[in-house]
Structure formats: C-alpha cells, structure tokens
Short mmCIF file of C-alpha atoms in Angstrom, two decimals:
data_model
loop_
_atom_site.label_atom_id
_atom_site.label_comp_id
_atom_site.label_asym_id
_atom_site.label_seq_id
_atom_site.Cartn_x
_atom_site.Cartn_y
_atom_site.Cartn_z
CA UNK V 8 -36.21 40.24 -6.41
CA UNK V 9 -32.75 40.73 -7.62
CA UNK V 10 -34.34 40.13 -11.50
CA UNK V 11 -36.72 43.10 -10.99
CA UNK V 12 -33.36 45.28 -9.80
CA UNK V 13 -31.90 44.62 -12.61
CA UNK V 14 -34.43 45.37 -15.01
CA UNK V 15 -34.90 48.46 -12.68
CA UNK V 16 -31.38 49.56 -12.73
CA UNK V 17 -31.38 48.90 -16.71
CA UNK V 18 -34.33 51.26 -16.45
CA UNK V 19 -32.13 53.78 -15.26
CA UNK V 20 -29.72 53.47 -17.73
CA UNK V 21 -32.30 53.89 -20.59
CA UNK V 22 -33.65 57.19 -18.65
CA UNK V 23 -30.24 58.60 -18.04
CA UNK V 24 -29.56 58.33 -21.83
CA UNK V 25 -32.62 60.14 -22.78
CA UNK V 26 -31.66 62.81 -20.44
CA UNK V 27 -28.22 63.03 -21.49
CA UNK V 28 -30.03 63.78 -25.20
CA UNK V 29 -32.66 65.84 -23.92
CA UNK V 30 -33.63 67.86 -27.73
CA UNK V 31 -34.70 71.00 -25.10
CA UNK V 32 -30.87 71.42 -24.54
CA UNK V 33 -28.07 71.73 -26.91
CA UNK V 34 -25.44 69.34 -24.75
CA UNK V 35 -22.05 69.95 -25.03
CA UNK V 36 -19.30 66.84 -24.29
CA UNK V 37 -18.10 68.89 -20.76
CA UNK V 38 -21.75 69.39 -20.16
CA UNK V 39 -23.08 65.90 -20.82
CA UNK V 40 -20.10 64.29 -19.23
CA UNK V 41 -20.94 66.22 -15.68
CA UNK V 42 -24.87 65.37 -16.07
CA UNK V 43 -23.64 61.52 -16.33
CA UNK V 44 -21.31 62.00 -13.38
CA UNK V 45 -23.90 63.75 -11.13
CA UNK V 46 -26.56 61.64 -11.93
CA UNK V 47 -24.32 58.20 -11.14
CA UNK V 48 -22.97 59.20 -8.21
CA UNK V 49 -26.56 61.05 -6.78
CA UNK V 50 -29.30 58.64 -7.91
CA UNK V 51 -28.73 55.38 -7.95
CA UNK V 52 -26.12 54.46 -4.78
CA UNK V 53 -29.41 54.06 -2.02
CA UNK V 54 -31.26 50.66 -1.38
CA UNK V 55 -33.97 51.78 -4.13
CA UNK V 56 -36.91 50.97 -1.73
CA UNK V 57 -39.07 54.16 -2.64
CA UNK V 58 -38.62 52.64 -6.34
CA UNK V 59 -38.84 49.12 -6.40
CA UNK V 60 -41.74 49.45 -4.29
CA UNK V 61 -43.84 51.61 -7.07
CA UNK V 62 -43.24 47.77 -9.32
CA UNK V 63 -44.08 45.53 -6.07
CA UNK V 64 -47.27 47.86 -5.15
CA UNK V 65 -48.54 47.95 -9.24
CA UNK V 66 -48.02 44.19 -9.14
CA UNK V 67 -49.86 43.74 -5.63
CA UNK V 68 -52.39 45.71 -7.18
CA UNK V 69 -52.98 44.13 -10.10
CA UNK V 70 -53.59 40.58 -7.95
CA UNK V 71 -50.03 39.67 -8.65
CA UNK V 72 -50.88 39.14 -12.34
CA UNK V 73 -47.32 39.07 -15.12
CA UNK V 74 -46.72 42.53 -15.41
CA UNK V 75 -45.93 42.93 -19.25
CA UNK V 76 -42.61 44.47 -20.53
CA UNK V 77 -44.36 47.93 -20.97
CA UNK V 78 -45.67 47.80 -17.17
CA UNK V 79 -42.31 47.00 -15.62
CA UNK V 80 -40.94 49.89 -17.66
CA UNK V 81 -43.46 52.50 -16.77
CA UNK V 82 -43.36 51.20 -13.18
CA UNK V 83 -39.83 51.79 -12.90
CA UNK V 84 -40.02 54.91 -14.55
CA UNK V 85 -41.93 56.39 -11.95
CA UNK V 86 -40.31 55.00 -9.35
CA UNK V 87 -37.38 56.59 -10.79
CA UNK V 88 -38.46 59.70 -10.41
CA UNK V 89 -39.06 59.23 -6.79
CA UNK V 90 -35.58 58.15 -6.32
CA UNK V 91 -35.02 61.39 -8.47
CA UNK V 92 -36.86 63.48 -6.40
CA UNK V 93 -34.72 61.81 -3.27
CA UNK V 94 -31.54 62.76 -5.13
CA UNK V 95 -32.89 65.99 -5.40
CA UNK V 96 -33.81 66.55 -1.84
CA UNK V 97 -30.56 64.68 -0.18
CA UNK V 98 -28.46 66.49 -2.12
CA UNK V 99 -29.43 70.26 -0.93
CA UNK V 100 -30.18 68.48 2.59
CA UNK V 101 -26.59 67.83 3.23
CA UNK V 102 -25.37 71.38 2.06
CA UNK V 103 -27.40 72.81 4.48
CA UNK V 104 -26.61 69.84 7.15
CA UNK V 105 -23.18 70.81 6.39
CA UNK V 106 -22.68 67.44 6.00
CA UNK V 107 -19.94 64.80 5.87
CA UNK V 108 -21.16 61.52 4.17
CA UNK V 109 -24.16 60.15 2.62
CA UNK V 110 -24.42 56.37 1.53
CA UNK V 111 -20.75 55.85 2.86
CA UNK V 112 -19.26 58.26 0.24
CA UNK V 113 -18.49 62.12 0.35
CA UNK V 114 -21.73 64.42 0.06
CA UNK V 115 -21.56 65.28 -3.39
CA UNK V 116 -21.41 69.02 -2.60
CA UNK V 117 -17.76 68.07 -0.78
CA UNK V 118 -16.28 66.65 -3.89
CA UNK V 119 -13.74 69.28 -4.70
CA UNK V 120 -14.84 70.36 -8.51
CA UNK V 121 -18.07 70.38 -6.95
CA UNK V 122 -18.60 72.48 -3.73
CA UNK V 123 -21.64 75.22 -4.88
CA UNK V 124 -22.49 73.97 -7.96
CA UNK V 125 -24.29 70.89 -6.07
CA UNK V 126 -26.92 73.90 -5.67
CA UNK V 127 -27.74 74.14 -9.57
CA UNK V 128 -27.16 70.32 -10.14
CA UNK V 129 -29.88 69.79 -7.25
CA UNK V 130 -32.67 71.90 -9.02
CA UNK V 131 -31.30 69.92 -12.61
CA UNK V 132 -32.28 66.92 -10.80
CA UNK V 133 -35.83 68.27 -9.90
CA UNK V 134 -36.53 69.35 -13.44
CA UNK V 135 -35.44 65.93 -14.64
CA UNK V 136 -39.01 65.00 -13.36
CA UNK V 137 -40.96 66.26 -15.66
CA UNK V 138 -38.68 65.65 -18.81
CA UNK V 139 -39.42 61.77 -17.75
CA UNK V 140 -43.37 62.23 -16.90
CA UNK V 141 -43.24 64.26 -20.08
CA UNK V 142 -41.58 61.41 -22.44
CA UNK V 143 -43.24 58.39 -21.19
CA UNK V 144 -46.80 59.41 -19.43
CA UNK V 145 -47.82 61.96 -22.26
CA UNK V 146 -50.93 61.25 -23.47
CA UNK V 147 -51.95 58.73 -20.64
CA UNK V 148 -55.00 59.09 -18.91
CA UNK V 149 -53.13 59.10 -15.48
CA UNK V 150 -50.79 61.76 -16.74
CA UNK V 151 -51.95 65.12 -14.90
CA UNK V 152 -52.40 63.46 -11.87
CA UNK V 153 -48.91 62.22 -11.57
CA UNK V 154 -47.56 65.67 -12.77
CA UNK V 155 -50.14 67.01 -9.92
CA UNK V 156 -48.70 64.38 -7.16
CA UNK V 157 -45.32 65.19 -7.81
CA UNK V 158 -46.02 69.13 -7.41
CA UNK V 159 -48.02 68.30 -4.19
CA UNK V 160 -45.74 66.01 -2.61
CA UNK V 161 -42.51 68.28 -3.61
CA UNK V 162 -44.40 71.06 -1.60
CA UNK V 163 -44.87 69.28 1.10
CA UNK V 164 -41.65 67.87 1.84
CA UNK V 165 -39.80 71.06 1.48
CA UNK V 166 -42.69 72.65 3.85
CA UNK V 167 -41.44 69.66 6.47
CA UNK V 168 -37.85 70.61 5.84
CA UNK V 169 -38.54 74.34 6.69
CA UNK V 170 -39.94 73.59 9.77
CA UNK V 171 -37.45 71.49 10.08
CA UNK V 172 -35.21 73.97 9.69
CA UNK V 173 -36.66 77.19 11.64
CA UNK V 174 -37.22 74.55 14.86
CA UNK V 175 -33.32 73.91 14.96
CA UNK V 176 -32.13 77.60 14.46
CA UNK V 177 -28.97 78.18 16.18
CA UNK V 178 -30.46 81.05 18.22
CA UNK V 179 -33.33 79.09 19.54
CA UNK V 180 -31.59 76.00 22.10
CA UNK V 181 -34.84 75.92 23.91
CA UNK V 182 -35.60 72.27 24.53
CA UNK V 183 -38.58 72.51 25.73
CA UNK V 184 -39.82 73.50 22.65
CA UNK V 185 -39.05 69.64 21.09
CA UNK V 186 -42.55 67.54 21.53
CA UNK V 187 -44.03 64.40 19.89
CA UNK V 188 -46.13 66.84 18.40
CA UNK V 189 -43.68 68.68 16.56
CA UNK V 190 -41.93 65.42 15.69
CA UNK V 191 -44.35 64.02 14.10
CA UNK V 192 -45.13 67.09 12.12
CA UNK V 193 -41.87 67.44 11.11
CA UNK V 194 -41.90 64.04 10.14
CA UNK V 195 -44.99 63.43 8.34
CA UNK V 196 -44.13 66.31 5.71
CA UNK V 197 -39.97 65.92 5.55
CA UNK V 198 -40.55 62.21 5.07
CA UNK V 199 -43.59 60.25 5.23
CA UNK V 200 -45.15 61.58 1.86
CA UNK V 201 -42.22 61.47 -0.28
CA UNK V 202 -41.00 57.94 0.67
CA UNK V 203 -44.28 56.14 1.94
CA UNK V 204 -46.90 57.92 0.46
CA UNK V 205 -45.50 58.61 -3.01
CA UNK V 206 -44.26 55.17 -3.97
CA UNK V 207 -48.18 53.97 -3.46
CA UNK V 208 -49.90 57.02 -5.28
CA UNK V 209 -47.71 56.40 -8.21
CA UNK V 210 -49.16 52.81 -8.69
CA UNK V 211 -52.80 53.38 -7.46
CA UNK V 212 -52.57 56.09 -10.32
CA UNK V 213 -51.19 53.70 -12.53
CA UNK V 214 -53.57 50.94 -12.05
CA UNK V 215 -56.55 53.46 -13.22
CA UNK V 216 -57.21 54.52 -9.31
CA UNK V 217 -58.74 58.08 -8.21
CA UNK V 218 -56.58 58.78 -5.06
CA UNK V 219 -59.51 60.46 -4.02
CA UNK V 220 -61.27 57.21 -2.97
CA UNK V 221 -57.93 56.09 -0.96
CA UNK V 222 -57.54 58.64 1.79
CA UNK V 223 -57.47 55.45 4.17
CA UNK V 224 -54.35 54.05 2.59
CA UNK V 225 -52.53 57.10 3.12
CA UNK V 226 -53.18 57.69 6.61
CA UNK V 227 -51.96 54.49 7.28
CA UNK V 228 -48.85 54.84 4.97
CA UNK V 229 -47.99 58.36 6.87
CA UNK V 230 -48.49 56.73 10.14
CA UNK V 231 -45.86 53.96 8.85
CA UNK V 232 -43.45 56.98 7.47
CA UNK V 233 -43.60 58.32 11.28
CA UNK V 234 -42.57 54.61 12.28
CA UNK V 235 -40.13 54.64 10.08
CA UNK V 236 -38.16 58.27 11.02
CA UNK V 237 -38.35 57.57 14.67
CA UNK V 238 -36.22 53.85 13.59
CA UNK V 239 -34.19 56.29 11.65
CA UNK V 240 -33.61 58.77 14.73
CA UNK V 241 -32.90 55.75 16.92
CA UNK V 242 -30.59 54.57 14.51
CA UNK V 243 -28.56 57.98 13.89
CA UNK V 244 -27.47 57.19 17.23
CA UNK V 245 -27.68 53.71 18.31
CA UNK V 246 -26.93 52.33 14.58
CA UNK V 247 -22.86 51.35 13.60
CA UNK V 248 -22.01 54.02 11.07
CA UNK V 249 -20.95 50.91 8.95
CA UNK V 250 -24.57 49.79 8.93
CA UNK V 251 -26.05 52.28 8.34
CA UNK V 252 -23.73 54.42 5.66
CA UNK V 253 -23.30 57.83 7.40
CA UNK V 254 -22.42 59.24 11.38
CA UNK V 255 -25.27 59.97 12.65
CA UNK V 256 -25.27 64.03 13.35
CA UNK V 257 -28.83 64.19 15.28
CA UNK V 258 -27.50 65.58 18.68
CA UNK V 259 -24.47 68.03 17.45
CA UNK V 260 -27.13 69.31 15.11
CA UNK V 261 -29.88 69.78 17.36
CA UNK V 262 -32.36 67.83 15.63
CA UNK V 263 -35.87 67.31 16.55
CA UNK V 264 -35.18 63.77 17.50
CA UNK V 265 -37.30 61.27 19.04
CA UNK V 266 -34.80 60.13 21.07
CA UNK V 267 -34.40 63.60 22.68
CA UNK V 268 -37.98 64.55 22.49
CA UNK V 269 -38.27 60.85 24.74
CA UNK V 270 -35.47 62.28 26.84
CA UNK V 271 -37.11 65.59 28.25
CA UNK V 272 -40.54 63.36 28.75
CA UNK V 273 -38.33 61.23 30.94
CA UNK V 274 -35.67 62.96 32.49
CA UNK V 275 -35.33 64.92 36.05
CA UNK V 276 -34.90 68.43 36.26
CA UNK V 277 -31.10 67.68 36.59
CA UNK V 278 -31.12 65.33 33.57
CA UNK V 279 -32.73 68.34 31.85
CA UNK V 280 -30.31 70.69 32.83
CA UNK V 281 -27.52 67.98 31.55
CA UNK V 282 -29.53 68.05 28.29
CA UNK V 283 -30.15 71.94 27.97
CA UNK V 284 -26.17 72.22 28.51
CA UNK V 285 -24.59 69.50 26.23
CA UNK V 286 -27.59 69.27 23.44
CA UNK V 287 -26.72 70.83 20.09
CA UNK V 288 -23.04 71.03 20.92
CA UNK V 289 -20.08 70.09 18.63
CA UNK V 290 -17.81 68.84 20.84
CA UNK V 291 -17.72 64.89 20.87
CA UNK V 292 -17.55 65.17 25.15
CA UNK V 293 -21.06 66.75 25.11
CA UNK V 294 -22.23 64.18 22.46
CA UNK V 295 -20.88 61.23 25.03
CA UNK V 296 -22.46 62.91 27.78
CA UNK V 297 -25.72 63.13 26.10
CA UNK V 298 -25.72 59.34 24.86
CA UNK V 299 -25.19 58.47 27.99
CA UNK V 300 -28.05 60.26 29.53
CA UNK V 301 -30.04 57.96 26.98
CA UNK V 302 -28.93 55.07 28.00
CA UNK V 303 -29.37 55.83 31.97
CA UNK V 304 -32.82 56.54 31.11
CA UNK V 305 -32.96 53.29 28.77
CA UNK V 306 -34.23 54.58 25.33
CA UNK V 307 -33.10 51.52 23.93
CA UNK V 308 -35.80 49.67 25.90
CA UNK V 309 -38.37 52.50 24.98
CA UNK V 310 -37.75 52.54 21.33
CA UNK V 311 -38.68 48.77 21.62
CA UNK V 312 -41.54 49.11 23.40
CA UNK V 313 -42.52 51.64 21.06
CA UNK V 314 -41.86 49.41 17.92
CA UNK V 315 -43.75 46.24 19.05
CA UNK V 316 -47.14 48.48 19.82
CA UNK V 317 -46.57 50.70 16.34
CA UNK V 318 -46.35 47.55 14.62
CA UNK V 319 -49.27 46.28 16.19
CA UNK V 320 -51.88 49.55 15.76
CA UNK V 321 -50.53 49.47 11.67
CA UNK V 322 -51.37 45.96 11.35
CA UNK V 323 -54.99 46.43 12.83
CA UNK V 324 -55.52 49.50 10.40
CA UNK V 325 -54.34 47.89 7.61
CA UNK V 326 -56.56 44.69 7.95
CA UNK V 327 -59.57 46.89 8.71
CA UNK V 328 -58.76 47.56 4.83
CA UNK V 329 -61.78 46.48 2.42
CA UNK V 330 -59.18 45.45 -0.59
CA UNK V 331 -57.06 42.52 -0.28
CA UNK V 332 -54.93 43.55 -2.91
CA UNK V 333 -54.83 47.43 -1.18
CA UNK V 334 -53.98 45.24 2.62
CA UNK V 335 -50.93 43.34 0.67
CA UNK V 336 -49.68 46.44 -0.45
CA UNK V 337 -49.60 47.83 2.92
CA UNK V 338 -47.97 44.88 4.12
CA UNK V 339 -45.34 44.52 2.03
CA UNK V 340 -44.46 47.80 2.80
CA UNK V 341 -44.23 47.29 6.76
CA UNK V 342 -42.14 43.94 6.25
CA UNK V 343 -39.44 45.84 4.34
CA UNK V 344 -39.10 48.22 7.49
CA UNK V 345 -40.28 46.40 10.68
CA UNK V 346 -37.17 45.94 12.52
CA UNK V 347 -34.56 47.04 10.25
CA UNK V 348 -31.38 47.68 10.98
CA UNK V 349 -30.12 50.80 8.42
#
C-alpha cells in the first residue's frame, strides 16, 4: 500500500507541474509561487482515502489484474481531482465555520498573507478540475461522463452544505427542529456523494461501466457515507483532538449532530431544557455541561450499538450484490472505515 502512495503522491507532483504551466494563463514567478504554496499546503496533507480508493476500486474491478503504468496514472489522476474537489470544499467550509484548524495546521484562510483571498484560491482549486479531466481524459470514451459526475456531484454537495447551513442559522436555536431525518439529509448530500460515491463512479467509469446499470452500488455506498458522518459526529466530540487533527466544534456551532439529534430522542423534558439552554453556545461551561448530558444518557453505548447493526445491514446489502468484483469493492471500502478512530 505504501508503493501505490507513492506513485500516487508522485502523481501529484506531475499534476501540480502541469498546472503551475497551465498555456491558458500567462504565470508570473509571484503568481506561480502562491499556486505551489496553496496547492501544498490544501491538497495533499489528508489521509488520501477518497483517492487511493479510485486505484484500489479500478483494480478490484478489473479482478485484481496488474494495472499497467498508464492505469495507475489515470487512476490517480482522478482520484486527484476528488481530493481536489475536497480541497476545494474544506477550504471555503472553514471560512464559513470560522474555523481554527484543519489536519492539525492553521485553516489556510488564517494564515496571515492569506485571510480573504482563501475565497478566490478555493474557486482556483475547483477550476483545476477540469484543466486535469481536460489534459488527460480528452478524447476518451469515458470523458463526458466524468466531466458530467463531477458537475453532478459538485451540485450536490454544496446543496447539502446549504442546508447545512440555513438549519444552523443563528436566529433559529430551535432543537426540535434536529431529526434523523434531517441528518441524514444533510449528510447524504454534504458528504456521502463526494467521498463514498465519487471515488467508485470514477472507476466504474473508468473500467468502461454505464453508472446507469449501478444504482445498487450507490445506495449502498450513500448508506456507508451516512455511517461514516455519524463516526465523524461521534468523534468531533468523543475523539482526542490529537487523533483526530482538529477540536471538534459540533456543539458551540450548533451542528446537526447525531449525537444531539440522539440526545433530544432520549432526554427528559429537563434534559431538554438543559440542551435548549447550553446548545450552540460558545462558552466552554455550556459545552461541559452539554457533554455531560451525553454521557448521563450514555451515547457512547448508543453510538456502539448503532455501529455493530450499521455494519451488519451494509454487509447483507453488499453480498446481495450479483458482481464479485462490484461486492469487493464495497468491502474494501467498509474495512477502511468500520471502527476507525479519526
């Protein structure tokens, strides 16, 4: 594994210089130098999963058959642009978060040469998408459709953050208002399509697939994205900041969380009250007060419970799956996130 990161990471390096030379724009030294710094310090610092995982799916796809130099590099291409496309999105995300750190580093936005311009240098990173597609899938047969996925799943995800967004206004601190429902909405387009669905499309397209005929697969790859957001609610809070790379900012901010969503299913009307009064609130008492509400009412325990039977319902949809090949996909995909721990 740490053989295909390299020759993904060496990938990057070859992208990165194309962009840096992009014949569309006339670079200067000031102007290439800040592309470089932006892109190192936004792109590559995550674990890569959305990436890699393009390369493991086209291999799992392809029966595990040597994937020749050309494959790897198209592979990793695209899963570049995912991780792209996450730079992209994290990048605005914490300016309007207002947030601290990301990845155990300053938001890039809170650099001081930076502040505002983070705004411009997130929509450079979008349109670095298409200068890639344009370069290396040109002419492909597969090449519309990716430009077409990309557009769709872009849409989506900033559709998920809006909601996102309008549910957590400051004016609105009505609680009851929070519901599995809504979390799951929230989650499915903020997160599941981008970093479950993507990854897969991107090598079902580039095995010669019509997405059309795999519906199935990404059901169950949204369902695992949901899986996946309520780990990462339950570790904004429960996870060590060293862990995990960043504070978790879920109750100060008033998120939609599963944990709190869990909270007003389980809690008394004067556990409610406690929530309604501390919820949302800056202050790092009210923030104590409400982790300990979630502890009284054991969401460690629930989150567990919930876990074992998620893991269970995935793993009966994914081997009702016709394709071998499609069911190791899905696998490998659940084993990199069953469980984890950031």
């Amino acid at each position: 594994m740490s053989d295909l990161k390299s020759k993904f990471l060496e990938v990057y390096s070859a992208l990165k210089s194309e962009l840096l030379h992009d014949p569309a724009f006339e670079f200067t030294d000031v102007s290439r130098q800040w592309v470089e710094r932006m892109l190192d310090y936004n792109v590559p610092g995550g674990k890569l999963n959305r990436g890699l995982s393009v390369i493991d799916s086209y291999q799992l796809l392809k029966d595990g058959k040597e994937l020749t130099d050309e494959e790897i590099f198209l592979a990793s291409a695209l899963g570049w642009c995912i991780e792209w496309l996450q730079a992209y999105f994290l990048v605005l995300d914490d300016i309007m978060d207002n947030s601290q750190t990301r990845r155990g580093q300053p938001c890039w936005y809170r650099l001081p040469k930076v502040g505002m311009i983070a705004v411009n240098d997130g929509i450079v990173l979008r349109n670095h998408i298409p200068r890639i597609l344009k370069k290396h899938f040109r002419g492909k047969p597969c090449y519309v459709d990716l430009l077409d996925l990309f557009n769709e799943v872009e849409f989506q995800t900033a559709c998920g953050q809006m909601i996102d967004l309008i549910t957590t206004l400051e004016g609105e601190k009505d609680l009851s208002k929070y519901s599995i429902p809504l979390h799951h909405r929230i989650v499915q387009y903020k997160t599941a399509y981008y970093s479950f669905y993507l990854p897969v499309a991107c090598a079902l397209l580039m095995a010669g697939e019509n997405l059309e005929n795999h519906i199935d697969v990404k059901n169950v790859l949204i369902e695992m994205g949901t899986y996946f957001q309520v780990q990462d609610d339950y570790l904004d809070c429960f996870g060590h900041p060293d862990v995990i790379g960043k504070i978790g900012t879920d109750i100060e901010d008033y998120k939609c969380s599963w944990l709190v969503v869990k909270a007003m299913e389980l809690s008394n009307e004067e556990q409610k009250k406690l929530l309604h009064e501390n919820y949302g609130k800056e202050d790092p008492t009210s923030v104590a007060k409400v982790k300990e509400l979630y502890n009284t009412l054991n969401l460690q325990g629930v989150f567990e419970e919930y876990e074992s039977k998620s893991y269970e319902k995935l793993i009966s949809s994914i081997e009702a799956h016709p394709s071998k090949a499609v069911q190791a996909v899905l696998k490998s995909f659940l084993a990199k996130i069953y469980k984890r721990q950031k």
